[in-house]
Amino acid sequence: MKILGTGSALPDHIVTNDDLSKIVETSDEWITSRTGIRQRRISGGETVSELASKAALAALEQAKVSAEELDLIMVATITPDGIMPNMACMVQDRIGAVNATCFDINAACSGFLFALNTANAYLTSGMYQKILLIGAETLSKLVNWEDRTTCVLFGDGAGAAVVAADEQRYVAVSGSDGAKGQVLTAAQLPLRNFTTEQGDIVTPEQFYMYMNGQEVFKFAVRTVPDSILKIVEKAQVTVDEIDWFLLHQANERIIASVAKRLDIPMEKMPMNMDRYGNTSAASIPLLLDEVLRKGMIKPGNKVILSGFGGGLTWGTVYMEF
Ligand code: UT7
């Protein structure tokens, strides 16, 4: 599989740690030292379908592919504008990709990598030839802005990639642990019909993002290094040979812990959570677009992408550029 082009879209509105210290009891010092996040973009009205379409158009332009050439669009998101129609169909309509089949993928922060794996499988089978995949979120609408333990972490944005079949190697490992799903939840939709006694309004507890941060932290610092070791074995390369590690941007300390455990120089682990926070499914494609546009990834480079999050889910990919 080859990435033909990438693109990003971010809301204009920047919210700094100092801005948040005016609405909850927190400080720039706490947020920066515990997470590495300094600011995030928060939607001032931009929807997921708008951000996703903007990122898609930038990726198509760079790929020199027209919207009509696309035969599949996948949007990874946990914050769609609504459940139906899906976001991929809304992107299709906005960009004029009239020949595409469209569906969404819900796998939280691993969503973009699961979309990449799905694209790779379709390309390998020959079912589709030109695929647009997008990770897009407006997490700000699920965050409880009175809960300092979560509201300082997340941001909004979208990243996209256009991919096609190629000789370049692509190797993936992935997994899920539904038994631990309750450590990270949002937007429950309780059963509500004339035979049940539940009220017809979702409670704030059911709606807002809930996270047992320490459990997710432990899961990440165990699972990411394990999956990197698995993937290098499967790809028959060594950790030292990898030029870049693009990890989900949740917490600088998680990335530092992975680097320490596998003896990887931090310079090989680019980060942008200082500017964008944790953007869930958008995090990896936003970072990928940034490093590609800066020319950091050179032809022939070996790159590992790794995501982890709600579900629980995780996925790690090895790609040669
Ligand atoms: O994308 C999905 C994946 N998500 C993640 O990867 C997140 C993983 N988890 C984390 O990144 C970290 O667990 C957090 C950043 C969420 C929290 O960091 P922590 O070092 O685990 O802090 P903690 O939860 O142990 O809380 C330490 C203290 C507590 O106070 P006490 O009980 O020690 O008095 C918290 O109440 O920090 C307090 N605290 C805060 N203080 C100031 C929690 N949030 C804040 C805050 N500002 N925003």
GROMACS .gro file of N, CA and C and ligand atoms in nm, residues 24-27 30-31 34-35 109 148-150 152-154 184 211-218 220 248-251 253-254 278 280 308-310, ligand 1:
model
  156
   24VAL      N    1  -1.195   2.553   3.525
   24VAL     CA    2  -1.184   2.444   3.624
   24VAL      C    3  -1.058   2.466   3.707
   25GLU      N    4  -1.051   2.396   3.822
   25GLU     CA    5  -0.935   2.414   3.909
   25GLU      C    6  -0.817   2.335   3.854
   26THR      N    7  -0.738   2.401   3.772
   26THR     CA    8  -0.620   2.337   3.713
   26THR      C    9  -0.517   2.445   3.686
   27SER      N   10  -0.403   2.404   3.629
   27SER     CA   11  -0.299   2.503   3.600
   27SER      C   12  -0.220   2.458   3.478
   30TRP      N   13   0.033   2.195   3.586
   30TRP     CA   14  -0.016   2.057   3.603
   30TRP      C   15  -0.036   1.992   3.466
   31ILE      N   16  -0.104   2.062   3.378
   31ILE     CA   17  -0.139   1.999   3.248
   31ILE      C   18  -0.012   1.971   3.167
   34ARG      N   19   0.202   1.685   3.339
   34ARG     CA   20   0.142   1.551   3.342
   34ARG      C   21   0.110   1.496   3.204
   35THR      N   22   0.097   1.587   3.104
   35THR     CA   23   0.051   1.538   2.973
   35THR      C   24   0.135   1.586   2.854
  109CYS      N   25  -0.937   0.591   1.952
  109CYS     CA   26  -0.806   0.641   1.910
  109CYS      C   27  -0.734   0.546   1.815
  148ARG      N   28  -1.220   1.844   3.551
  148ARG     CA   29  -1.081   1.877   3.518
  148ARG      C   30  -1.000   1.754   3.481
  149THR      N   31  -1.047   1.634   3.522
  149THR     CA   32  -0.967   1.514   3.494
  149THR      C   33  -0.973   1.475   3.346
  150THR      N   34  -1.074   1.523   3.273
  150THR     CA   35  -1.080   1.491   3.129
  150THR      C   36  -1.078   1.615   3.039
  152VAL      N   37  -0.916   1.877   3.017
  152VAL     CA   38  -0.789   1.938   2.976
  152VAL      C   39  -0.717   1.855   2.869
  153LEU      N   40  -0.769   1.735   2.843
  153LEU     CA   41  -0.692   1.641   2.760
  153LEU      C   42  -0.722   1.647   2.611
  154PHE      N   43  -0.846   1.679   2.576
  154PHE     CA   44  -0.890   1.651   2.439
  154PHE      C   45  -0.899   1.775   2.350
  184LEU      N   46  -1.313   0.356   2.970
  184LEU     CA   47  -1.316   0.474   2.882
  184LEU      C   48  -1.448   0.470   2.805
  211MET      N   49  -1.323   0.863   3.191
  211MET     CA   50  -1.198   0.787   3.173
  211MET      C   51  -1.133   0.759   3.307
  212ASN      N   52  -1.099   0.631   3.327
  212ASN     CA   53  -1.011   0.595   3.438
  212ASN      C   54  -0.869   0.610   3.384
  213GLY      N   55  -0.815   0.731   3.401
  213GLY     CA   56  -0.689   0.769   3.336
  213GLY      C   57  -0.574   0.675   3.368
  214GLN      N   58  -0.567   0.635   3.495
  214GLN     CA   59  -0.452   0.551   3.534
  214GLN      C   60  -0.458   0.414   3.469
  215GLU      N   61  -0.582   0.358   3.459
  215GLU     CA   62  -0.596   0.227   3.393
  215GLU      C   63  -0.557   0.236   3.246
  216VAL      N   64  -0.602   0.345   3.181
  216VAL     CA   65  -0.570   0.360   3.039
  216VAL      C   66  -0.419   0.382   3.022
  217PHE      N   67  -0.363   0.457   3.113
  217PHE     CA   68  -0.217   0.481   3.109
  217PHE      C   69  -0.140   0.349   3.118
  218LYS      N   70  -0.180   0.265   3.216
  218LYS     CA   71  -0.111   0.136   3.235
  218LYS      C   72  -0.126   0.048   3.111
  220ALA      N   73  -0.171   0.148   2.806
  220ALA     CA   74  -0.093   0.202   2.695
  220ALA      C   75   0.056   0.170   2.709
  248HIS      N   76   0.001   0.749   1.885
  248HIS     CA   77  -0.118   0.825   1.924
  248HIS      C   78  -0.078   0.931   2.027
  249GLN      N   79  -0.127   1.053   2.004
  249GLN     CA   80  -0.085   1.169   2.085
  249GLN      C   81  -0.177   1.187   2.206
  250ALA      N   82  -0.161   1.101   2.307
  250ALA     CA   83  -0.246   1.113   2.426
  250ALA      C   84  -0.170   1.180   2.539
  251ASN      N   85  -0.044   1.141   2.556
  251ASN     CA   86   0.031   1.188   2.672
  251ASN      C   87   0.180   1.171   2.644
  253ARG      N   88   0.414   1.153   2.845
  253ARG     CA   89   0.477   1.055   2.937
  253ARG      C   90   0.461   0.913   2.886
  254ILE      N   91   0.349   0.885   2.817
  254ILE     CA   92   0.331   0.750   2.759
  254ILE      C   93   0.436   0.729   2.651
  278ASN      N   94  -0.522   1.560   2.273
  278ASN     CA   95  -0.557   1.426   2.227
  278ASN      C   96  -0.680   1.438   2.136
  280SER      N   97  -0.805   1.186   1.951
  280SER     CA   98  -0.858   1.051   1.927
  280SER      C   99  -0.826   1.004   1.784
  308PHE      N  100  -0.389   0.349   2.036
  308PHE     CA  101  -0.450   0.274   2.146
  308PHE      C  102  -0.559   0.360   2.206
  309GLY      N  103  -0.662   0.297   2.260
  309GLY     CA  104  -0.765   0.378   2.325
  309GLY      C  105  -0.892   0.300   2.354
  310GLY      N  106  -1.004   0.373   2.352
  310GLY     CA  107  -1.134   0.320   2.396
  310GLY      C  108  -1.171   0.190   2.327
  322UT7     O1  109  -0.682   0.857   2.398
  322UT7     C1  110  -0.727   0.768   2.490
  322UT7     C2  111  -0.618   0.727   2.572
  322UT7     N1  112  -0.609   0.808   2.691
  322UT7     C3  113  -0.497   0.815   2.755
  322UT7     O2  114  -0.398   0.761   2.709
  322UT7     C4  115  -0.490   0.883   2.887
  322UT7     C5  116  -0.404   0.802   2.981
  322UT7     N2  117  -0.397   0.859   3.113
  322UT7     C6  118  -0.326   0.972   3.137
  322UT7     O3  119  -0.270   1.031   3.046
  322UT7     C7  120  -0.312   1.018   3.280
  322UT7     O4  121  -0.361   0.917   3.365
  322UT7     C8  122  -0.387   1.152   3.309
  322UT7     C9  123  -0.314   1.265   3.239
  322UT7    C10  124  -0.529   1.143   3.261
  322UT7    C11  125  -0.384   1.180   3.458
  322UT7     O5  126  -0.250   1.186   3.507
  322UT7     P1  127  -0.211   1.110   3.640
  322UT7     O6  128  -0.067   1.139   3.664
  322UT7     O7  129  -0.251   0.966   3.624
  322UT7     O8  130  -0.296   1.186   3.749
  322UT7     P2  131  -0.399   1.123   3.853
  322UT7     O9  132  -0.524   1.081   3.785
  322UT7    O10  133  -0.327   1.021   3.935
  322UT7    O11  134  -0.431   1.247   3.944
  322UT7    C12  135  -0.329   1.304   4.030
  322UT7    C13  136  -0.388   1.422   4.102
  322UT7    C14  137  -0.524   1.395   4.165
  322UT7    O12  138  -0.531   1.467   4.286
  322UT7     P3  139  -0.505   1.394   4.427
  322UT7    O13  140  -0.608   1.287   4.437
  322UT7    O14  141  -0.366   1.339   4.418
  322UT7    O15  142  -0.520   1.505   4.526
  322UT7    C15  143  -0.622   1.455   4.067
  322UT7    O16  144  -0.743   1.494   4.128
  322UT7    O17  145  -0.411   1.528   4.008
  322UT7    C16  146  -0.545   1.573   4.019
  322UT7     N3  147  -0.586   1.620   3.889
  322UT7    C17  148  -0.566   1.746   3.847
  322UT7     N4  149  -0.510   1.852   3.906
  322UT7    C18  150  -0.502   1.968   3.834
  322UT7    C19  151  -0.649   1.550   3.791
  322UT7     N5  152  -0.669   1.629   3.685
  322UT7    C20  153  -0.620   1.751   3.717
  322UT7    C21  154  -0.609   1.874   3.649
  322UT7     N6  155  -0.551   1.977   3.712
  322UT7     N7  156  -0.656   1.890   3.523
   0.00000   0.00000   0.00000
